Coordinates of C-alpha atoms and ligand atoms in Angstrom, one line a residue:
X1 CA -25.4 93.9 52.3
X2 CA -27.3 90.7 52.7
X3 CA -26.2 87.7 54.7
X4 CA -27.3 84.2 54.6
X5 CA -29.7 82.9 57.2
X6 CA -27.1 80.2 57.9
X7 CA -29.3 77.4 59.2
X8 CA -28.8 76.4 62.7
X9 CA -26.7 79.3 63.9
X10 CA -27.5 80.7 67.3
X11 CA -27.9 84.3 66.5
X12 CA -29.1 85.1 63.1
X13 CA -28.2 88.7 63.5
X14 CA -24.6 88.4 64.1
X15 CA -23.6 85.5 61.8
X16 CA -21.8 86.8 58.8
X17 CA -21.7 84.1 56.2
X18 CA -21.3 86.0 52.9
X19 CA -24.0 85.7 50.5
X20 CA -22.8 83.2 47.9
X21 CA -25.9 81.2 47.1
X22 CA -29.6 81.9 46.4
X23 CA -32.2 81.0 49.0
X24 CA -33.2 82.3 52.4
X25 CA -31.5 85.5 53.8
X26 CA -32.3 88.0 56.5
X27 CA -32.7 91.5 54.9
X28 CA -33.7 94.4 57.1
X29 CA -34.2 91.9 59.9
X30 CA -36.9 90.1 57.9
X31 CA -36.4 86.6 56.6
X32 CA -36.7 86.7 52.8
X33 CA -36.4 84.3 49.9
X34 CA -34.4 85.9 47.1
X35 CA -35.7 89.3 48.1
X36 CA -39.3 88.3 48.8
X37 CA -40.2 88.7 52.4
X38 CA -41.7 85.5 53.7
X39 CA -44.3 87.5 55.7
X40 CA -45.6 88.8 52.3
X41 CA -46.1 85.2 51.1
X42 CA -47.8 84.2 54.2
X43 CA -50.1 87.2 54.0
X44 CA -51.1 86.4 50.4
X45 CA -51.3 82.6 50.6
X46 CA -51.8 81.8 54.3
X47 CA -49.9 79.3 56.3
X48 CA -48.6 76.6 56.4
X49 CA -46.9 77.2 53.1
X50 CA -43.8 75.8 51.4
X51 CA -41.7 78.4 49.8
X52 CA -39.1 77.5 47.2
X53 CA -36.2 79.4 45.6
X54 CA -36.0 78.7 41.9
X55 CA -32.6 80.3 41.9
X56 CA -31.3 78.0 44.6
X57 CA -32.5 74.9 42.7
X58 CA -31.0 76.2 39.5
X59 CA -27.7 77.0 41.3
X60 CA -27.4 73.5 42.8
X61 CA -28.2 71.7 39.6
X62 CA -25.7 73.8 37.6
X63 CA -23.0 73.3 40.2
X64 CA -23.4 69.5 39.8
X65 CA -23.4 69.9 36.1
X66 CA -20.3 71.9 36.0
X67 CA -18.5 69.8 38.6
X68 CA -19.0 66.7 36.5
X69 CA -17.9 68.4 33.3
X70 CA -14.6 66.6 33.1
X71 CA -16.6 63.3 32.3
X72 CA -19.5 62.6 30.0
X73 CA -22.4 62.7 32.5
X74 CA -26.1 63.3 33.1
X75 CA -27.5 64.7 36.4
X76 CA -30.8 62.8 36.9
X77 CA -32.7 64.7 39.5
X78 CA -34.4 62.3 41.9
X79 CA -38.1 63.5 41.4
X80 CA -39.2 61.9 44.7
X81 CA -37.5 64.7 46.7
X82 CA -39.8 67.3 45.4
X83 CA -42.1 66.6 42.5
X84 CA -43.9 69.9 42.2
X85 CA -44.5 70.3 38.5
X86 CA -43.0 73.8 38.5
X87 CA -39.7 72.4 39.9
X88 CA -39.7 69.6 37.5
X89 CA -40.3 72.0 34.6
X90 CA -37.5 74.2 35.8
X91 CA -35.0 71.4 36.0
X92 CA -36.1 69.9 32.7
X93 CA -35.6 73.4 31.1
X94 CA -32.0 73.5 32.5
X95 CA -31.2 70.1 30.7
X96 CA -31.4 67.9 33.8
X97 CA -32.4 64.3 33.5
X98 CA -34.7 62.6 36.0
X99 CA -34.7 59.5 38.2
X100 CA -38.3 58.3 38.8
X101 CA -39.7 55.5 41.0
X102 CA -43.3 55.2 40.0
X103 CA -45.5 55.4 36.9
X104 CA -46.9 58.7 38.4
X105 CA -43.4 60.2 38.7
X106 CA -42.6 59.0 35.1
X107 CA -45.8 60.8 33.8
X108 CA -45.1 63.9 35.9
X109 CA -41.6 64.2 34.4
X110 CA -42.8 63.5 30.9
X111 CA -45.5 66.2 31.0
X112 CA -42.9 68.6 32.6
X113 CA -40.7 68.4 29.6
X114 CA -38.0 65.8 30.5
X115 CA -37.3 63.9 27.2
X116 CA -37.7 60.1 27.8
X117 CA -34.1 59.6 26.8
X118 CA -33.1 61.5 30.0
X119 CA -35.2 59.4 32.4
X120 CA -34.1 56.5 34.5
X121 CA -36.7 54.4 36.3
X122 CA -35.6 53.0 39.7
X123 CA -37.6 51.1 42.3
X124 CA -37.8 47.7 43.8
X125 CA -41.4 46.9 43.0
X126 CA -42.2 48.0 39.5
X127 CA -45.7 46.9 38.4
X128 CA -46.4 45.5 34.9
X129 CA -48.2 48.7 34.2
X130 CA -45.2 50.8 35.2
X131 CA -43.0 48.7 33.0
X132 CA -45.4 49.1 30.1
X133 CA -45.3 53.0 30.6
X134 CA -41.5 53.0 30.7
X135 CA -41.1 50.9 27.6
X136 CA -43.7 52.9 25.7
X137 CA -41.9 56.1 26.6
X138 CA -38.6 54.8 25.5
X139 CA -36.7 55.7 28.7
X140 CA -32.9 55.9 29.0
X141 CA -32.9 52.9 31.3
X142 CA -34.8 50.8 33.7
X143 CA -32.7 50.3 36.9
X144 CA -33.7 46.8 37.3
X145 CA -33.6 45.3 40.9
X146 CA -34.1 41.5 40.2
X147 CA -33.7 39.0 37.5
X148 CA -37.5 38.5 37.4
X149 CA -37.9 42.2 36.7
X150 CA -35.6 41.9 33.7
X151 CA -37.7 39.0 32.4
X152 CA -40.9 41.1 32.7
X153 CA -39.2 44.1 31.0
X154 CA -38.2 41.8 28.1
X155 CA -41.6 40.4 27.8
X156 CA -43.2 43.8 27.7
X157 CA -40.7 45.2 25.2
X158 CA -41.4 42.1 23.0
X159 CA -45.1 42.9 23.2
X160 CA -44.4 46.4 22.1
X161 CA -41.9 45.4 19.5
X162 CA -39.2 47.4 21.2
X163 CA -35.8 47.0 22.7
X164 CA -35.6 48.3 26.3
X165 CA -32.4 49.5 27.9
X166 CA -31.7 48.0 31.3
X167 CA -29.2 48.8 34.0
X168 CA -28.7 46.4 36.9
X169 CA -29.0 48.0 40.3
X170 CA -26.4 46.2 42.4
X171 CA -26.2 46.1 46.2
X172 CA -22.4 46.4 47.1
X173 CA -22.9 45.8 50.8
X174 CA -21.4 49.2 51.7
X175 CA -22.4 51.0 54.9
X176 CA -23.5 54.6 54.0
X177 CA -23.4 55.5 57.7
X178 CA -26.7 57.1 57.6
X179 CA -30.1 56.7 59.4
X180 CA -31.1 53.0 59.1
X181 CA -34.4 53.8 57.3
X182 CA -32.6 55.5 54.5
X183 CA -29.6 53.2 54.2
X184 CA -30.0 51.1 51.1
X185 CA -26.6 49.6 50.2
X186 CA -26.3 46.9 52.9
X187 CA -26.7 43.2 52.1
X188 CA -29.7 43.2 54.6
X189 CA -31.6 45.9 52.6
X190 CA -34.1 45.1 50.0
X191 CA -32.5 47.0 47.2
X192 CA -30.6 45.7 44.2
X193 CA -29.0 42.4 43.6
X194 CA -25.9 41.1 45.3
X195 CA -23.0 42.6 43.4
X196 CA -21.3 39.2 43.5
X197 CA -24.1 37.9 41.3
X198 CA -24.1 40.6 38.8
X199 CA -22.0 38.9 36.2
X200 CA -24.2 35.7 36.3
X201 CA -27.3 37.8 36.0
X202 CA -25.9 39.6 33.0
X203 CA -24.9 36.3 31.4
X204 CA -28.5 35.0 31.9
X205 CA -29.9 38.1 30.4
X206 CA -28.2 37.3 27.1
X207 CA -31.2 35.1 26.3
X208 CA -33.6 38.1 26.4
X209 CA -34.0 39.4 22.9
X210 CA -35.9 42.6 23.8
X211 CA -33.6 44.1 26.4
X212 CA -30.1 45.6 26.0
X213 CA -28.1 45.3 29.2
X214 CA -26.6 48.9 29.0
X215 CA -25.6 49.7 32.5
X216 CA -24.9 49.3 36.1
X217 CA -26.3 51.4 39.0
X218 CA -26.0 51.6 42.8
X219 CA -27.6 53.8 45.3
X220 CA -26.4 53.0 48.9
X221 CA -28.4 55.5 50.8
X222 CA -29.6 59.1 51.4
X223 CA -28.3 61.8 53.7
X224 CA -24.7 60.6 53.3
X225 CA -22.2 62.9 54.9
X226 CA -18.9 61.4 54.1
X227 CA -17.4 60.6 50.8
X228 CA -15.6 57.3 51.6
X229 CA -18.6 55.0 51.1
X230 CA -19.6 56.8 47.9
X231 CA -16.1 56.5 46.5
X232 CA -15.9 52.8 47.4
X233 CA -19.2 52.3 45.5
X234 CA -17.9 54.2 42.5
X235 CA -14.8 52.0 42.5
X236 CA -16.8 48.8 42.6
X237 CA -19.1 50.0 39.8
X238 CA -16.2 50.9 37.6
X239 CA -14.6 47.5 38.1
X240 CA -17.8 45.7 37.4
X241 CA -18.8 47.8 34.4
X242 CA -15.3 47.4 32.8
X243 CA -15.5 43.6 33.2
X244 CA -19.0 43.5 31.7
X245 CA -17.9 45.5 28.7
X246 CA -15.0 43.2 28.3
X247 CA -17.5 40.3 28.3
X248 CA -19.2 41.9 25.3
X249 CA -22.1 43.6 27.0
X250 CA -23.0 47.1 25.4
X251 CA -22.4 49.0 28.6
X252 CA -23.2 52.8 28.1
X253 CA -24.0 54.1 31.6
X254 CA -22.5 53.9 35.1
X255 CA -24.9 55.3 37.6
X256 CA -23.7 56.1 41.1
X257 CA -27.1 57.0 42.5
X258 CA -27.8 60.0 44.8
X259 CA -27.4 60.4 48.5
X260 CA -25.3 63.5 49.1
X261 CA -26.5 64.8 52.4
X262 CA -27.6 68.1 53.7
X263 CA -26.4 68.2 57.4
X264 CA -28.6 69.5 60.1
X265 CA -27.8 72.8 61.8
X266 CA -24.8 74.7 61.1
X267 CA -22.5 72.0 60.0
X268 CA -21.4 72.7 56.4
X269 CA -22.8 70.4 53.7
X270 CA -20.3 68.7 51.3
X271 CA -20.5 70.9 48.2
X272 CA -21.3 69.6 44.8
X273 CA -17.7 70.4 43.9
X274 CA -16.3 68.4 46.8
X275 CA -18.6 65.5 45.9
X276 CA -17.3 65.5 42.4
X277 CA -13.7 65.9 43.5
X278 CA -14.1 62.7 45.6
X279 CA -15.7 60.7 42.7
X280 CA -14.0 61.9 39.6
X281 CA -10.6 60.3 40.2
X282 CA -12.4 57.0 40.0
X283 CA -14.5 58.0 37.0
X284 CA -12.2 59.9 34.7
X285 CA -11.2 58.1 31.6
X286 CA -13.9 55.5 32.0
X287 CA -15.6 54.8 28.7
X288 CA -19.2 55.2 30.0
X289 CA -21.5 58.0 30.6
X290 CA -21.7 58.8 34.3
X291 CA -25.2 59.3 35.8
X292 CA -25.8 60.8 39.2
X293 CA -29.2 61.0 40.9
X294 CA -29.2 63.7 43.5
X295 CA -32.5 64.6 45.1
X296 CA -32.0 66.2 48.5
X297 CA -28.9 68.2 47.6
X298 CA -30.7 69.9 44.9
X299 CA -33.9 70.7 46.7
X300 CA -33.5 70.7 50.5
X301 CA -31.9 74.0 51.1
X302 CA -34.0 75.7 48.4
X303 CA -37.2 75.3 50.5
X304 CA -38.7 76.4 53.8
X305 CA -42.0 75.7 55.5
X306 CA -43.6 78.8 56.8
X307 CA -45.9 78.3 59.7
X308 CA -47.8 80.4 62.2
X309 CA -47.6 80.2 66.0
X310 CA -51.1 79.3 67.3
X311 CA -50.4 79.1 71.0
X312 CA -47.5 79.2 73.4
X313 CA -47.9 77.0 76.5
X314 CA -45.8 76.2 79.4
X315 CA -46.3 72.8 81.1
X316 CA -44.2 72.1 84.3
X317 CA -41.3 74.2 83.0
X318 CA -41.5 72.9 79.4
X319 CA -42.2 75.3 76.7
X320 CA -44.4 74.3 73.8
X321 CA -44.7 76.4 70.7
X322 CA -47.8 75.2 68.9
X323 CA -47.8 75.8 65.2
X324 CA -50.3 75.4 62.4
X325 CA -47.9 73.0 60.6
X326 CA -47.7 69.5 61.9
X327 CA -46.3 66.1 61.1
X328 CA -48.7 65.8 58.2
X329 CA -46.9 68.7 56.6
X330 CA -43.3 67.7 57.6
X331 CA -42.7 64.1 58.6
X332 CA -39.0 64.1 58.8
X333 CA -38.5 65.1 62.4
X334 CA -40.7 62.3 63.9
X335 CA -39.8 59.7 61.3
X336 CA -36.0 60.1 61.1
X337 CA -35.2 62.3 64.1
X338 CA -34.2 64.9 61.5
X339 CA -33.3 68.3 62.8
X340 CA -34.6 71.3 60.8
X341 CA -33.4 74.8 61.9
X342 CA -36.2 77.1 62.8
X343 CA -36.0 80.9 62.3
X344 CA -38.3 83.7 63.0
X345 CA -39.7 85.2 59.9
X346 CA -40.0 88.7 61.4
X347 CA -37.3 90.5 63.3
X348 CA -35.9 88.2 66.0
X349 CA -37.2 89.0 69.4
X350 CA -33.7 89.3 70.8
X351 CA -33.1 86.1 72.7
X352 CA -33.5 82.4 71.9
X353 CA -35.5 80.0 74.1
X354 CA -35.5 76.2 74.5
X355 CA -38.8 74.8 73.4
X356 CA -40.6 72.0 71.7
X357 CA -42.2 73.2 68.4
X358 CA -45.2 71.1 67.9
X359 CA -48.2 70.8 65.6
X360 CA -51.9 70.3 66.0
X361 CA -52.0 66.6 65.2
X362 CA -53.2 64.2 68.0
X363 CA -50.0 62.4 68.5
X364 CA -47.0 62.8 70.7
X365 CA -44.9 62.2 67.6
X366 CA -46.2 65.5 66.2
X367 CA -43.2 67.8 66.5
X368 CA -41.1 69.9 64.2
X369 CA -38.3 70.3 66.7
X370 CA -37.7 69.1 70.3
X371 CA -35.6 70.7 73.0
X372 CA -34.5 73.1 70.3
X373 CA -32.9 76.5 70.7
X374 CA -35.3 78.6 68.7
X375 CA -36.0 82.3 68.4
X376 CA -38.4 83.5 71.1
X377 CA -41.9 83.5 69.6
X378 CA -45.3 84.9 70.5
X379 CA -48.7 83.9 69.5
X380 CA -49.4 85.0 65.8
X381 CA -45.7 85.1 64.9
X382 CA -44.4 83.4 61.7
X383 CA -41.6 80.8 61.9
X384 CA -39.7 79.3 59.0
X385 CA -38.6 75.7 59.2
X386 CA -35.5 75.5 57.0
X387 CA -33.9 72.9 54.7
X388 CA -37.5 71.6 54.0
X389 CA -37.4 71.7 50.1
X390 CA -36.7 68.0 49.8
X391 CA -39.0 65.3 51.2
X392 CA -41.1 67.9 52.9
X393 CA -44.2 68.5 50.9
X394 CA -43.5 65.2 49.0
X395 CA -44.1 63.2 52.1
X396 CA -47.0 65.2 53.5
X397 CA -50.5 63.7 54.1
X398 CA -54.0 64.4 54.9
X399 CA -53.8 62.8 58.3
X400 CA -56.5 64.3 60.7
X401 CA -58.4 65.4 57.6
X402 CA -56.1 68.2 57.1
X403 CA -55.7 69.8 53.6
X404 CA -52.1 69.8 52.4
X405 CA -50.2 73.1 52.4
X406 CA -49.8 75.5 49.6
X407 CA -46.6 75.6 47.6
X408 CA -45.0 78.9 46.3
X409 CA -42.1 79.4 44.0
X410 CA -40.0 82.5 44.2
X411 CA -38.5 83.5 40.8
X412 CA -36.8 86.6 39.7
X413 CA -37.9 88.7 42.7
X414 CA -41.6 87.7 42.6
X415 CA -43.6 84.7 43.7
X416 CA -46.4 82.6 42.5
X417 CA -48.5 79.8 43.9
X418 CA -47.5 76.6 42.3
X419 CA -49.9 74.4 44.2
X420 CA -52.9 75.9 45.9
X421 CA -53.8 74.9 49.3
X422 CA -56.1 71.8 49.3
X423 CA -59.7 72.3 50.4
X424 CA -62.2 70.2 52.2
X425 CA -63.9 69.4 48.8
X426 CA -60.5 68.1 47.4
X427 CA -60.3 65.7 50.4
X428 CA -63.8 64.3 50.1
X429 CA -64.0 64.0 46.3
X430 CA -62.6 60.5 46.0
X431 CA -64.9 59.2 48.7
X432 CA -68.0 57.2 48.1
X433 CA -69.6 58.1 51.5
Ligands
LLP501 N1 -31.8 57.3 43.6 C1 -32.5 56.4 44.2 C2 -32.6 55.1 43.6 C3 -33.1 56.7 45.5 O1 -33.8 55.7 46.1 C4 -33.0 58.0 46.1 C5 -33.6 58.3 47.3 C6 -32.3 58.9 45.3 C7 -31.6 58.5 44.1 C8 -32.1 60.3 45.8 O2 -31.3 60.4 47.0 P1 -30.9 61.8 47.7 O3 -30.0 62.4 46.7 O4 -32.2 62.6 47.8 O5 -30.4 61.4 49.0 N2 -37.4 60.5 52.8 C9 -36.0 60.4 53.2 C10 -35.1 60.2 52.1 C11 -35.5 58.9 51.3 C12 -34.5 58.8 50.0 C13 -35.0 57.7 49.2 N3 -34.2 57.5 48.0 C14 -35.7 61.7 54.0 O6 -36.6 62.5 54.1 O7 -34.6 61.8 54.5

């Protein structure tokens, strides 16, 4: 029998969480992704490498889709979490929609097979060029974040002889109780418009002939671990949308954003079903199509960053495990204090040790884990940094002139490289010298 490599547990060998989902498991003592040993991937592709489970991504999407079946809905995957084209294509083929935040993401989603009518375009600073692209494509909706933006969309739609659908992103001043850098629904955050001004903004928008004001949206933050703030947001959006519909606006969509968290360590994540169970009582019977924009909860647990131990060193009693992946590969620990469980790829060496797992970058902020209980490791060992499928590769950089990692997708028992490791030549190509 196989057991999940339940992230964060102390002893991977004795944990007995039954295998219910796809992803990372220990089989014959080796860490595997849906049957493929991670050591094999590292041998073939080198390290550092991001490894993704197609089955885990599919499972998470389908669970959202099924859980929201009681209402008319569309799951719009937040492409920013992981925009590898193979993953976008997979989700598009499953019938997902997409939430994009740049012209680049819009194009990536279109070439990956998302129909324009399943794409919403979010973001506080859309350029005129991005608006042009969205109007030309005929997207489901712009999630507009200011009156001025609606005016620009109207002007562009007029130039193209089209009518653009616009949803207003409102800021409900609700505390998502998450890290301040990823909290977006408070009055002091830059996102959306004060919900108290929404009606006035809709009324003003009546003068625009080339936009249809078809929806309301809110996204109060990311990595949210309790349902109460999300429920409150849904309640406020429903009240607002009903009122706007009563005033004669052609409201079609009510978009509750993303944000469902993936907790660090062994704490259990709120499931897609629990999330839906919290929101549905507020949404059932409402005459609008419900949009959700999950990113992390679809991709995070479907990915691991596999890295090799370069050195072990002990400084005044502090143990440093120095790996070939650094903050340029995975920025979340230094940027948000995020905790990513670390597992040995080979058979665990028996005991755990307390150590700092650090990268080769010339900064003290370059750590994957600090003061962490990790499997004992020796030089040359492979480690897997779990829960890294969302905002991992997507936020990686070339800092220190380091090529970005390769990405591998595991599908139906085999794996393929879906992004080759960058080379020195890739890095210098845009430079004029
Ligand atoms: N919709 C909008 C408008 C968003 O801004 C975001 C995320 C999402 C949906 C998806 O949220 P999710 O379901 O993934 O929580 N880099 C940070 C997370 C930033 C999230 C930004 N917006 C991290 O690594 O934790």
